[in-house]
Each structure stands twice: as structure tokens, then as C-alpha cells.
Amino acid sequence: MDARSLYHLSADPLARRAVETWLRASAASDSVLWVGPHAPEGMPHVAPAQAGHWLGHEVQALVFEAGEPLAVDALVTAAGLLRGGGTLVILDGVTSDGVFARRWRAALAEPWIQAIGSRSMDRLPPVPAATPAPFAWTPDQWVALDRLARLETGECLALTAPRGRGKSTLLGEFLGMALARREAGITLTAPGSRAVDALLARARQWVNAADRCYRAPDRLLDDSVRPDTLIVDEAANLPVERLLRLARRARRLVLATTTGGFEGSGQGFRLRALPALEAAGFRVRTQALDTPVRWGPGDPLEDWLNRLFLLEAESLTPSAQAVCLRWRTGAALANLPQTLEAVTGLLADAHYRTRPSDLARWLDDPGVRVLCMEGAGDGALFGVALIQEEAGLEPALAAAVWAGERRPQGHFLPCTLAARGDLDLAAEAAWRIQRIAVHPRWQGRGLGGRLLRAVADRAQLEGMGLLGASFGLQPALLRLWRRAGYGLVRVGTQPDAASGQVSGVVLRAVAPALQPRLEATWEAFRRDWPVWHRRFLSAATADMVDAVLASPAGELARVDAPVDPAADRAEVQVFAERARPLEWVLPALLRQLAASPPVEPEGRLLAASLNAPIDWPRLARELGVSGRRGATRRLRRAARTWLEAQGR
């Protein structure tokens, strides 16, 4: 298979016209795509933000507009669509002088890349019609198929592969063949349904009903039926605790995950999940898929992308030694390539889906700080914390967030507090710990707690008011944060795409003067939690959080937060007349309904609708409206009528 080529042009009008002419000529013989805002009329094109919608397609000629800001995630995604022998043309409009922009320009200057000036546009190569080769399994796919066919009870086969190695095709073939043989008890799951689109497309070549095998993790855990064979795709993006619970429901287990890159898991899957499965009684076998199926081995474009965005960064296992803590900025990390790669690799190992755009942001954002725990002897990376500074909200903006009308970017923790109604705390500057990771071989030794203490000490020195974080809720993580002095202030209602868990938001005060006010916020959360969680969370998730919060010295030990009826009425009024979400207003609304039981039809409809777990499709049907938005509008109208009937 021929190597893919990369051409680089400045993004001026003359270059765009020349590239348009070239792409039109290419489209006459094969599939093409333009990624960017200035696509020629009639040409297949996509905006950078929607590049992922083209996953599963292949093209022979690709034009990518590199503008300000550089859409790096879209570039990596789009480049993965390009077949072996294809051509990528980058129209470069990056003019900034940031740290990542300098890295970008240095990468484009590599000798293998063809730089074309305004007087040599004819150097763009003609794109010959690709002659599709007959489909053939790679040798490592054949081995994997054979091992899948011979999977025995009590066995777990773990398939690992970088992107572009045909993992989804292989699993789809296995699933389709099993269904065609009418094998019973085979189930497919993944952190999100979109992760298995390509897999199911392959399985449908065998049977039309392949989609029926998919179950979301929560539904599978709640289901009384236990699968005979369970396939877990992108398994590394499920927390180990949840993966074990799923695995224990099956007699045979097939796990697959992408390794390396922003789609993958690094080596955390191998170091954490597989030993845990062995300890649970599974005979674990591993099978790597190494041969690319869309381009040839050693493809220069794949190598260039991997190096530029550190898509295959690894964190090496440190040897036993003393450790020291060092604060780094993005600009400093750019000049320490080994440390930068280790930081990126360790974060990828920690069940985080690190994207190429994250790397660009870390290097350029002055509000990002990185705390590295390094070996005193050789500088090996034991742990890392990535912190984002977030400014507090002005009172008017905080009030708009509380009413559900604004959600400004870059203010996650202040917005969370404003949405709760803690408008004074929302005005405080905060540090959000976006990522924290300890090398898997050195976990359980207190290093994570040491990192958190160092972050708190530095935040206090720099005059921050609050520290916080958001993460997929798991018992071990929740206990870690609680031991470090953080309390829950929010639990999400939808599973996170990367972790498969609902997220929790934890906060602690850095400024001593804020501690009493934050304790009141913690108590208000504990007071409202029992009322709230059963209406929005699955039983498995609610029980997990309950168990942690109700443990000795847990969050539920005190539930004596006072209730302010006037504040509750104000919340209900804002829900009825503005845009405050039902998720936020529910405790106050239920208390008001209990205090003044409705007798008129609209009030009784409102109370009846909230008397059971919130199932939006069911609720929409019962209310005679369409979808979640329709149901919300109907409930707001009922709340307005009920309030008017009470003279409020």
C-alpha cells in the first residue's frame, strides 16, 4: 500500500483557487473531502466541528483549512479517513505566535512535507482513481478471529489496537457470525452507543437484527438476564469497578480498546483492568492488532500526527526513589519534550480521553498550571495534576446562570455554584483540578493525596478562594477527594461519554473565611440528595453514591441544613417564568408542593408528574407533548398556573 503524502500551502485566495481546481479534478476520479469554512460549491465538505460525522468513510484526496484557532481534533480525525496513497493538502492560516503555533510551524517544516509556493501550484499531484483491493484479513486479525472462535467459559480475550487496525471490523465479524449461527446469550456494550456504530455495521452484513444485542452499561447491570458472552468495546473507558461488575455477569468475556492517541487508553488498561479481571477469576488472554488496514506500515503521515500531538505518548514505570514536586507552565513543558510526553502519557493512562486540542491548550493557556511529581534521581514521572484557573462571576452573570439563561465557557466551578444559588461563592476565583493521575504501579501509597495537598498549599499562596474538580463517580475516587477535605455539591444526570459514569463535582475552601459558607452548601446538598437522586439516577449509581456518602464520617452524616421557604418559592417562580432546569429546582419544587398540596388540575398534574423517577419519553407521552423540551414547557406552564392560583 502506497504512503500518504502531505502538501502545505499558505491560505491565501490564490492558493485556495488552485486547491479548488485540484480537488475538482480529483473528484472526477475518486472520493474527496474539504474540511473548513471555505469549501468550493458542489464539493463534499464538512465543518471542523462535524468532522467526526465522517468516521467510517474513506477518501483519496483531503483538503484541510488550518485557521485560527487551529481545529486540531478535526485534523487528526479527518486524516484518519485518508487511504494509503492519498494526498492531504493543508491550507495553513495559522499566524499566531503561541507555544503550540511554533510547534506547528516546526512540524510543517519537516523535509518529507511538500511546501508549495504561490508560483508552483502545478506541483499538486494528480489523484489517480484508487483501485480497491479485495477485502482481506490481516494476519493478526486472522489470529484474533481464531482465538475468539475458541473462547472458553471463564476466559477473557482482550483485544488492543491503535486506530486504523480494523478492530471494529473484527468484532463486528465475530458478532455477526455468532448471530448467524443463532448463538444465544451474546451481548454487546460500550461506554456510549456511538462507539459501536462501525462494529454493528459489519455485523449487519450477517444479520439485520445485530443492533438488538447492544445494551448500555447501566441497563445491563440492572437487567436480570445474564449474557453467556459479553463483548465490551472501548473497555478502557469504563472505570475498573464498573468493568468488573459487568464482567461478573458473563461466562465468557471479550474486551477491546483503542490504545494510544486521543481515542485510546495508554497502558492504564493493561496495568489496572486486566490484573483486576484475573483477580476476579478470569483467565485473561491478550491479542494485539498491529497491522494498519487503511494505510501501510510506517506511513509518514501517521507518524507525523503521532509525534506532533503525542498520540502514542507513554508514561514509563518509575523505579523506587525519593520524589520531589515541581510546578510547570505550558511554555516550560514545551522545552522539556521528555517531561511533556510523560505528562501526556500518564494522563492518557488514567482513563482520560486526552484530545489533541488538550495538548494545544495546555501549552498556550496562561491559566493552566501543571504540578509534576518527579523522581529525585532520574526525573521519572510518578504523578501529575493539571489545574485550570477560573475567574469568579459578576453578580448579574451569576444570576443569569442561576435562572438557566447563561453558561459562560471557562467558568465551570463558578457556574456550578451559581446554578445551585450560591451566588456569593460563585464570585470567588477558583482552581479546577482538571486531571490528576498517579502512575498505576505507584497507586495506593498516598501519592494522590500528597499531590492534592500541594495544590491546596499553592492555591492558598496565590490567593484563590476555592478548589474543585469534576470526575466520573467511583467509590475509590470519591473517598480520595473526601479524605482531602472536598465535599460533593453536584451529581450529574447523564453518564459521561469518556468514563461511562455520571459525574460528580466536589469543592473545598482555600480561604478560611469561605469555609462556613461552603459547609452550608455541602449540607444543602446532603439535605436534597435523598429527594433528588432516585428521580434522576439509575438504581446502581444511586446505591453506589449512597454507600459512600453514608459510610462512617460520610456526607450523609448530617442533613440538618435549614430550609428557606422564601428561597424555595423564588426558585419555583424562576422555573415557571424563565429557564431554570427541572434538575436544579426539583427539591425546592417538591417542598413547595408538600407545603401547599395542590387542588386545582394544573397543580395536581405537576405533582403527579414529579411523583416518580423522571423518564422524559414517558413523561412526554403522559403529558401529550413531544420530547423533553415539550415536557419541560408543559411543566413550566403547570407551575405558573399553580403559583397564580395561590396568589404568588
XYZ file of C-alpha atoms in Angstrom:
648
model
C 0.000 0.000 0.000
C 1.457 3.376 -1.018
C 2.374 6.010 1.574
C 0.124 9.008 2.092
C 1.541 12.416 1.189
C 1.173 15.885 2.746
C 1.333 19.214 0.891
C 1.500 22.566 2.664
C 0.277 25.890 1.210
C -0.351 29.306 2.700
C -4.081 30.024 2.993
C -4.350 32.933 0.535
C -7.009 33.395 -2.192
C -4.675 32.263 -4.968
C -3.835 29.064 -3.129
C -7.500 28.360 -2.385
C -8.416 28.688 -6.069
C -5.571 26.397 -7.092
C -6.521 23.796 -4.481
C -10.181 24.028 -5.533
C -9.183 23.285 -9.135
C -7.067 20.355 -7.986
C -9.825 18.943 -5.777
C -12.415 19.185 -8.559
C -10.092 17.262 -10.873
C -9.534 14.689 -8.124
C -13.270 14.317 -7.531
C -13.671 13.173 -11.132
C -11.731 10.016 -10.335
C -12.244 9.350 -6.640
C -13.730 10.396 -3.300
C -12.626 13.743 -1.883
C -13.370 15.946 1.125
C -12.814 19.597 2.079
C -12.666 20.351 5.814
C -13.118 24.033 6.607
C -15.327 27.077 6.131
C -14.391 27.971 2.522
C -15.380 24.793 0.699
C -15.958 25.123 -3.074
C -19.558 24.898 -4.153
C -20.634 21.389 -5.031
C -17.677 19.679 -3.331
C -18.111 17.213 -0.444
C -17.294 19.225 2.655
C -17.687 19.332 6.417
C -17.147 21.933 9.121
C -14.292 21.061 11.509
C -16.678 20.610 14.449
C -18.577 17.941 12.487
C -15.556 16.053 11.129
C -16.419 13.095 13.337
C -19.613 12.581 11.324
C -17.402 11.273 8.504
C -15.950 8.439 10.571
C -16.395 5.204 8.663
C -15.796 6.888 5.266
C -12.617 6.812 3.197
C -11.246 9.471 0.868
C -8.340 9.703 -1.565
C -7.874 13.499 -1.534
C -8.365 15.724 1.502
C -8.101 19.494 1.942
C -7.855 20.875 5.467
C -8.077 24.586 6.285
C -5.820 25.301 9.252
C -7.192 28.542 10.680
C -7.223 30.425 13.957
C -7.773 28.688 16.268
C -6.373 25.522 14.759
C -9.019 22.761 14.811
C -6.556 20.089 15.816
C -9.119 17.423 16.774
C -10.710 17.752 13.339
C -7.318 17.432 11.634
C -6.498 14.167 13.388
C -9.991 12.807 12.750
C -10.016 13.800 9.076
C -6.521 12.470 8.420
C -7.718 9.079 9.604
C -10.153 8.993 6.656
C -7.337 9.195 4.090
C -6.450 5.942 2.362
C -2.966 4.720 1.673
C -1.620 6.557 -1.364
C -3.931 9.518 -0.715
C -2.994 13.177 -0.508
C -3.625 15.662 2.296
C -3.348 19.364 1.461
C -3.126 21.785 4.383
C -4.065 25.407 3.697
C -2.177 26.996 6.558
C -3.680 30.150 8.037
C -2.076 29.882 11.487
C -0.430 33.253 12.164
C -0.280 33.412 15.966
C 2.971 33.170 17.871
C 1.897 30.951 20.749
C 3.814 27.965 22.046
C 1.751 25.445 20.113
C 1.806 27.568 16.939
C 5.597 27.408 16.990
C 5.421 23.630 17.418
C 3.000 23.517 14.460
C 5.255 25.531 12.178
C 8.277 23.415 13.089
C 6.327 20.264 12.243
C 5.247 21.649 8.853
C 8.876 22.402 8.036
C 9.912 18.734 8.139
C 11.691 17.673 4.917
C 9.199 14.978 3.894
C 6.365 17.558 3.627
C 5.966 19.265 0.244
C 5.780 23.054 0.725
C 4.254 24.776 -2.318
C 4.622 28.487 -3.039
C 2.240 30.721 -4.966
C 4.218 30.216 -8.210
C 4.356 26.433 -8.134
C 0.733 25.350 -7.716
C 1.170 22.849 -10.540
C 3.197 20.703 -8.160
C -0.005 19.357 -6.586
C -0.106 15.739 -7.736
C -2.935 14.263 -9.787
C -5.021 11.852 -7.784
C -5.429 8.626 -9.729
C -8.527 6.563 -9.226
C -7.938 4.150 -6.405
C -8.299 0.514 -7.309
C -9.959 -1.020 -4.277
C -8.124 -4.124 -3.233
C -10.294 -7.124 -2.415
C -11.043 -7.319 1.273
C -8.545 -9.454 3.116
C -7.974 -10.057 6.781
C -4.564 -9.118 8.136
C -2.507 -11.916 9.745
C -3.105 -10.602 13.262
C -6.850 -10.333 12.556
C -6.865 -13.997 11.480
C -5.168 -14.959 14.733
C -7.669 -12.910 16.738
C -10.651 -14.414 14.906
C -9.347 -17.888 15.651
C -8.870 -17.085 19.315
C -12.372 -15.614 19.515
C -13.834 -18.762 17.971
C -12.138 -20.888 20.637
C -13.052 -18.732 23.635
C -13.990 -20.930 26.584
C -16.056 -20.434 29.713
C -14.146 -18.378 32.249
C -11.873 -16.832 29.635
C -11.365 -13.180 28.779
C -9.800 -12.170 25.475
C -8.538 -8.576 25.469
C -8.012 -7.042 22.016
C -5.826 -3.934 21.888
C -5.029 -1.860 18.828
C -4.117 1.650 17.720
C -6.715 3.310 15.487
C -6.965 2.154 11.896
C -6.206 -1.522 12.644
C -9.668 -2.922 11.909
C -10.697 -3.689 15.477
C -14.340 -2.747 14.894
C -14.480 -4.783 11.679
C -13.072 -7.795 13.509
C -15.525 -7.585 16.415
C -18.424 -6.970 14.041
C -17.467 -10.085 12.086
C -17.309 -12.136 15.287
C -20.691 -10.843 16.459
C -22.349 -11.285 13.069
C -21.062 -14.832 12.621
C -22.236 -15.787 16.113
C -25.709 -14.386 15.453
C -25.866 -16.089 12.061
C -25.181 -19.395 13.837
C -28.114 -18.482 16.130
C -25.922 -18.437 19.223
C -27.943 -17.248 22.198
C -26.859 -15.036 25.054
C -24.388 -12.769 23.252
C -24.463 -9.113 24.361
C -22.552 -6.023 23.282
C -21.908 -2.975 25.454
C -19.706 0.141 25.394
C -19.456 3.482 27.238
C -21.658 5.057 24.540
C -23.789 3.740 21.685
C -21.894 5.720 19.009
C -18.712 3.824 19.876
C -20.135 0.665 18.290
C -21.592 2.101 15.058
C -18.856 0.657 12.820
C -18.923 -2.658 14.687
C -22.663 -3.073 14.205
C -22.427 -2.041 10.556
C -20.108 -5.013 9.955
C -22.342 -7.359 11.972
C -25.370 -6.328 9.896
C -23.685 -7.867 6.858
C -24.526 -11.180 8.519
C -27.855 -10.442 10.234
C -30.165 -7.428 10.180
C -31.027 -7.654 13.871
C -27.479 -7.157 15.183
C -28.410 -3.852 16.850
C -30.617 -5.709 19.317
C -27.508 -7.107 21.015
C -26.421 -3.710 22.326
C -27.164 -2.761 25.937
C -25.943 0.370 27.692
C -23.831 -0.476 30.778
C -26.442 0.808 33.251
C -29.237 -1.170 31.612
C -27.089 -4.272 31.512
C -26.294 -4.009 35.222
C -29.984 -3.586 36.055
C -31.043 -6.448 33.760
C -31.866 -9.792 35.349
C -30.731 -11.695 32.247
C -27.044 -12.644 32.323
C -25.212 -12.929 28.994
C -23.305 -16.028 28.015
C -20.767 -13.984 26.019
C -20.248 -10.294 26.733
C -18.395 -8.031 24.279
C -17.203 -4.745 25.816
C -15.924 -2.287 23.212
C -13.655 0.609 24.278
C -13.410 -1.162 27.623
C -10.628 1.090 28.928
C -13.086 3.986 29.036
C -15.135 2.214 31.696
C -13.943 2.509 35.309
C -12.365 -0.715 36.559
C -15.017 -1.144 39.251
C -17.820 -0.958 36.697
C -15.977 -3.202 34.230
C -15.650 -5.850 36.940
C -19.357 -5.672 37.752
C -20.202 -6.141 34.089
C -17.686 -8.965 33.695
C -19.072 -10.922 36.638
C -22.406 -11.178 34.835
C -20.941 -13.161 31.904
C -19.460 -16.620 31.395
C -17.121 -15.508 28.615
C -15.694 -12.062 28.058
C -14.335 -10.173 25.042
C -12.770 -6.782 25.742
C -11.498 -4.378 23.115
C -9.920 -0.979 23.399
C -8.014 1.511 21.320
C -4.500 2.149 22.583
C -2.524 5.317 22.135
C -3.780 8.625 20.879
C -6.753 10.716 21.850
C -9.094 7.787 21.149
C -7.191 5.418 23.395
C -6.215 4.450 26.888
C -2.435 4.301 27.020
C -1.239 1.425 29.190
C -3.621 2.047 32.081
C -5.959 -0.668 30.774
C -3.172 -3.246 30.823
C -1.846 -2.206 34.225
C -5.169 -1.846 36.074
C -8.104 -3.548 34.420
C -6.539 -6.817 33.287
C -4.963 -7.692 36.666
C -8.293 -6.905 38.345
C -10.077 -9.319 35.999
C -7.504 -12.020 36.727
C -8.032 -11.480 40.452
C -11.776 -11.889 39.841
C -11.173 -15.382 38.396
C -10.964 -14.817 34.625
C -8.226 -16.416 32.569
C -7.071 -13.328 30.694
C -5.514 -13.588 27.237
C -4.340 -10.591 25.225
C -4.168 -10.117 21.467
C -2.683 -7.045 19.801
C -3.683 -5.838 16.337
C -0.695 -4.031 14.850
C -1.138 -4.071 11.078
C -2.847 -0.981 9.624
C -5.709 -1.735 7.241
C -6.314 1.709 5.695
C -2.689 2.705 5.091
C 0.625 0.912 5.003
C 3.015 0.165 7.882
C 5.362 3.050 8.644
C 3.077 5.586 6.974
C 4.764 9.029 7.263
C 1.508 10.927 7.845
C 0.521 8.706 10.762
C 3.997 9.068 12.248
C 3.849 12.876 11.831
C 0.480 13.158 13.567
C 1.612 10.878 16.389
C 4.709 12.982 17.042
C 3.030 16.372 16.671
C 0.135 15.589 19.015
C 1.864 12.932 21.165
C -0.831 10.429 20.257
C 1.326 7.489 21.347
C 2.842 9.109 24.415
C 3.700 6.663 27.171
C 4.480 7.009 30.837
C 7.371 4.744 31.740
C 7.289 2.910 35.071
C 9.433 4.804 37.602
C 11.844 2.914 39.816
C 11.783 3.266 43.605
C 13.337 6.579 44.679
C 12.601 9.781 46.541
C 10.211 12.173 44.817
C 10.008 15.945 44.533
C 7.247 18.305 43.385
C 7.780 20.782 40.550
C 5.333 23.335 39.150
C 5.465 23.761 35.385
C 3.816 26.036 32.849
C 2.860 25.012 29.328
C 5.667 27.127 27.896
C 8.177 25.379 30.151
C 6.873 21.923 29.227
C 7.313 22.738 25.535
C 11.038 22.985 26.203
C 11.089 19.684 28.107
C 9.951 17.159 25.466
C 10.514 14.079 27.612
C 8.523 15.521 30.519
C 5.763 16.710 28.173
C 5.456 13.230 26.676
C 5.429 11.622 30.120
C 2.703 14.006 31.350
C 0.553 13.368 28.266
C 1.090 9.618 28.506
C 0.276 9.425 32.204
C -2.948 11.374 31.749
C -3.905 9.076 28.866
C -3.226 6.088 31.144
C -5.635 7.401 33.768
C -8.888 6.618 31.909
C -8.924 10.116 30.439
C -9.702 10.669 26.781
C -6.984 13.207 26.084
C -7.588 15.041 22.800
C -5.007 16.734 20.585
C -6.668 20.070 21.355
C -5.906 19.469 25.037
C -2.201 19.473 24.256
C -2.523 22.765 22.368
C -4.459 24.325 25.252
C -2.021 23.130 27.922
C 0.862 24.703 26.051
C -0.812 28.052 25.337
C -3.298 28.821 28.123
C -1.682 31.043 30.797
C -4.352 29.867 33.251
C -3.115 26.262 33.101
C -0.607 25.040 35.686
C 0.937 21.588 35.885
C 2.235 20.011 39.090
C 4.661 17.164 38.414
C 5.761 14.597 40.981
C 9.164 13.539 39.686
C 11.834 11.125 40.787
C 14.630 12.963 42.577
C 17.191 10.710 40.930
C 16.188 10.433 37.292
C 13.191 12.772 36.877
C 10.767 9.912 36.110
C 7.122 10.967 36.424
C 5.264 9.424 39.361
C 2.199 11.679 39.244
C 0.743 14.832 37.748
C -2.020 17.333 38.469
C -3.361 19.671 35.790
C -5.029 22.820 37.115
C -7.170 25.421 35.345
C -7.715 28.845 36.931
C -11.323 30.074 36.688
C -12.370 33.643 37.432
C -15.454 34.286 39.538
C -18.707 35.569 38.032
C -20.057 39.098 38.200
C -23.377 39.254 40.145
C -25.570 39.852 37.068
C -23.951 36.976 35.167
C -24.235 34.658 38.185
C -27.942 35.481 38.444
C -28.422 34.682 34.750
C -26.689 31.334 35.255
C -28.991 30.600 38.207
C -32.011 31.356 36.003
C -30.740 28.920 33.356
C -30.179 31.644 30.743
C -26.353 31.753 30.561
C -23.485 29.270 30.796
C -20.213 31.098 30.017
C -17.262 28.975 28.932
C -14.216 28.723 31.171
C -16.117 29.138 34.467
C -17.162 25.570 35.280
C -16.915 25.729 39.090
C -18.358 29.263 39.469
C -21.223 28.280 37.137
C -21.920 25.156 39.205
C -22.172 27.275 42.339
C -24.310 29.908 40.628
C -26.672 27.227 39.334
C -27.080 25.994 42.917
C -27.981 29.506 44.034
C -24.697 30.136 45.876
C -24.176 33.459 44.136
C -21.696 34.811 46.679
C -19.416 31.770 46.323
C -19.765 31.970 42.538
C -17.988 35.331 42.687
C -14.823 33.696 44.074
C -11.832 32.787 41.889
C -11.255 29.037 41.827
C -8.733 26.462 40.734
C -10.269 23.464 38.996
C -8.188 20.308 39.113
C -8.959 19.077 35.610
C -6.800 15.975 35.722
C -4.891 14.142 38.410
C -3.062 10.883 37.891
C -0.551 8.675 39.673
C 1.343 6.007 37.773
C -0.612 2.738 38.160
C 2.370 0.906 39.679
C 2.624 3.504 42.450
C -1.024 3.949 43.346
C -2.324 3.217 46.832
C 0.741 4.757 48.525
C -0.661 8.192 49.329
C 0.865 9.982 46.339
C -2.518 11.247 45.090
C -3.241 12.796 48.483
C 0.206 14.392 48.505
C -0.482 15.987 45.127
C -3.799 17.357 46.364
C -2.222 18.834 49.490
C 0.466 20.532 47.391
C -2.183 22.012 45.090
C -4.121 23.369 48.076
C -0.980 24.928 49.586
C -0.091 26.661 46.310
C -3.678 27.847 45.751
C -3.691 29.466 49.186
C -0.381 31.202 48.480
C -1.833 32.622 45.257
C -4.988 33.930 46.930
C -7.527 31.528 45.457
C -10.891 31.190 47.185
C -11.919 27.661 46.185
C -10.585 24.383 44.831
C -12.720 21.868 42.985
C -12.935 19.070 40.460
C -15.390 17.091 38.370
C -14.964 13.372 37.676
C -16.847 10.189 36.891
C -18.187 8.948 40.226
C -16.437 5.858 41.526
C -16.191 4.762 45.173
C -12.374 4.915 45.372
C -12.190 8.354 43.738
C -14.973 9.789 45.871
C -13.250 8.568 49.033
C -9.923 10.066 47.873
C -11.470 13.505 47.419
C -13.386 13.333 50.695
C -10.215 12.443 52.616
C -8.602 15.544 51.081
C -11.348 17.770 52.502
C -13.651 18.067 49.476
C -17.424 17.710 49.644
C -19.955 16.892 46.933
C -22.032 19.794 45.651
C -23.436 18.322 42.441
C -24.116 14.951 40.782
C -24.888 14.835 37.071
C -27.819 13.066 35.470
C -26.232 11.692 32.270
C -23.264 9.288 32.016
C -20.057 10.937 30.848
C -19.025 9.829 27.367
C -15.465 9.016 28.440
C -15.971 7.326 31.825
C -19.449 5.852 31.381
C -20.290 7.212 34.844
C -22.323 10.185 35.941
C -20.049 12.987 37.069
C -19.728 14.497 40.498
C -18.497 17.985 41.398
C -16.527 18.403 44.625
C -15.342 21.620 46.302
C -13.246 22.723 49.239
C -12.469 26.161 50.590
C -8.936 27.542 50.329
C -9.685 30.865 52.006
C -10.649 30.110 55.650
C -13.308 32.829 55.575
C -15.248 30.840 52.952
C -15.355 27.594 54.954
C -18.644 28.262 56.836
C -20.445 29.223 53.629
C -19.145 26.168 51.778
C -20.151 23.904 54.659
C -23.684 25.256 54.289
C -23.536 24.320 50.597
C -22.386 20.788 51.456
C -25.224 20.457 53.967
C -27.780 21.689 51.438
C -26.572 19.031 49.001
C -26.858 16.318 51.671
C -30.341 17.544 52.582
C -31.579 17.463 48.994
C -29.787 14.313 47.848
C -32.281 11.677 49.089
C -35.166 13.577 47.452
C -33.328 14.196 44.200
C -31.278 11.165 43.262
C -33.977 8.494 42.926
C -35.761 10.599 40.328
C -32.738 11.127 38.068
C -30.177 8.338 38.520
C -30.158 4.629 37.840
C -30.542 2.441 40.906
C -26.955 1.161 40.556
C -25.448 4.652 40.511
C -27.663 5.972 43.301
C -26.833 2.971 45.513
C -23.096 3.416 44.886
C -23.127 7.079 45.879
C -25.396 6.317 48.849
C -22.964 3.693 50.128
C -20.010 6.074 50.010
C -21.872 9.053 51.441
C -23.426 7.045 54.272
C -20.106 5.476 55.355
C -18.543 6.498 58.688
C -17.832 10.241 58.573
C -19.617 10.264 55.231
C -21.518 13.079 53.558
C -24.920 11.919 54.826
C -23.903 12.032 58.473
C -25.588 15.465 58.800
C -28.734 16.502 56.983
C -29.816 19.417 59.149
C -29.416 22.207 56.597
C -32.241 24.703 57.153
C -34.920 25.257 54.552
C -35.813 28.789 53.499
C -39.404 28.770 52.152
C -38.933 32.187 50.539
C -35.856 30.952 48.640
C -37.781 27.848 47.565
C -40.634 29.985 46.254
C -38.181 32.158 44.312
C -36.707 29.036 42.694
C -40.111 27.739 41.662
C -41.027 31.165 40.269
C -37.859 31.237 38.157
C -38.577 27.705 36.905
C -42.091 28.715 35.926
C -41.244 32.006 34.242
C -37.670 31.688 32.975
C -35.338 28.808 32.064
C -34.156 27.220 35.319
C -33.808 23.458 34.638
C -36.041 20.982 36.426
C -32.937 19.109 37.661
C -31.876 22.132 39.690
C -35.282 23.209 41.013
C -36.740 19.804 41.881
C -36.034 19.743 45.681
C -37.481 23.227 46.178
C -40.456 22.407 43.955
C -41.253 19.200 45.850
C -41.013 21.004 49.198
C -43.397 23.718 47.980
C -45.865 21.128 46.655
C -45.742 19.310 50.005
C -46.274 22.540 51.938
C -49.250 23.595 49.795
C -50.791 20.435 48.259
C -52.483 21.498 45.027
C -56.180 21.021 44.491
C -56.585 22.630 41.040
C -55.963 20.463 37.930
C -52.670 22.083 36.828
C -51.104 21.821 40.261
C -52.181 18.197 40.599
C -50.753 17.444 37.156
C -47.444 18.997 38.240
C -47.331 16.961 41.460
C -48.259 13.706 39.699
C -45.579 14.228 37.045
C -42.861 14.549 39.688
C -44.002 11.657 41.860
C -41.905 9.057 40.028
C -38.396 8.822 38.531
C -38.003 11.343 35.714
C -38.303 9.406 32.477
C -38.575 12.100 29.818
C -40.033 9.945 27.000
C -42.669 8.534 29.368
C -43.406 11.966 30.780
C -43.796 13.452 27.294
C -46.271 10.719 26.360
C -48.316 11.216 29.513
C -48.401 14.982 29.003
C -49.319 14.645 25.331
C -46.272 16.587 24.075
C -43.158 15.898 22.023
C -39.821 15.193 23.699
C -38.040 16.581 26.715
C -38.428 20.222 25.661
C -42.148 19.809 25.198
C -42.485 18.137 28.595
C -40.475 20.913 30.263
C -42.601 23.636 28.655
C -45.766 21.865 29.821
C -44.477 21.565 33.404
C -43.487 25.238 33.424
C -46.986 26.176 32.343
C -48.488 23.993 35.057
C -46.192 25.613 37.644
C -47.227 29.108 36.512
C -50.920 28.255 36.821
C -50.396 26.684 40.248
C -48.486 29.724 41.505
C -51.144 32.094 40.153
C -53.860 30.094 41.901
C -52.030 30.645 45.192
C -51.668 34.362 44.533
C -47.892 34.289 44.299
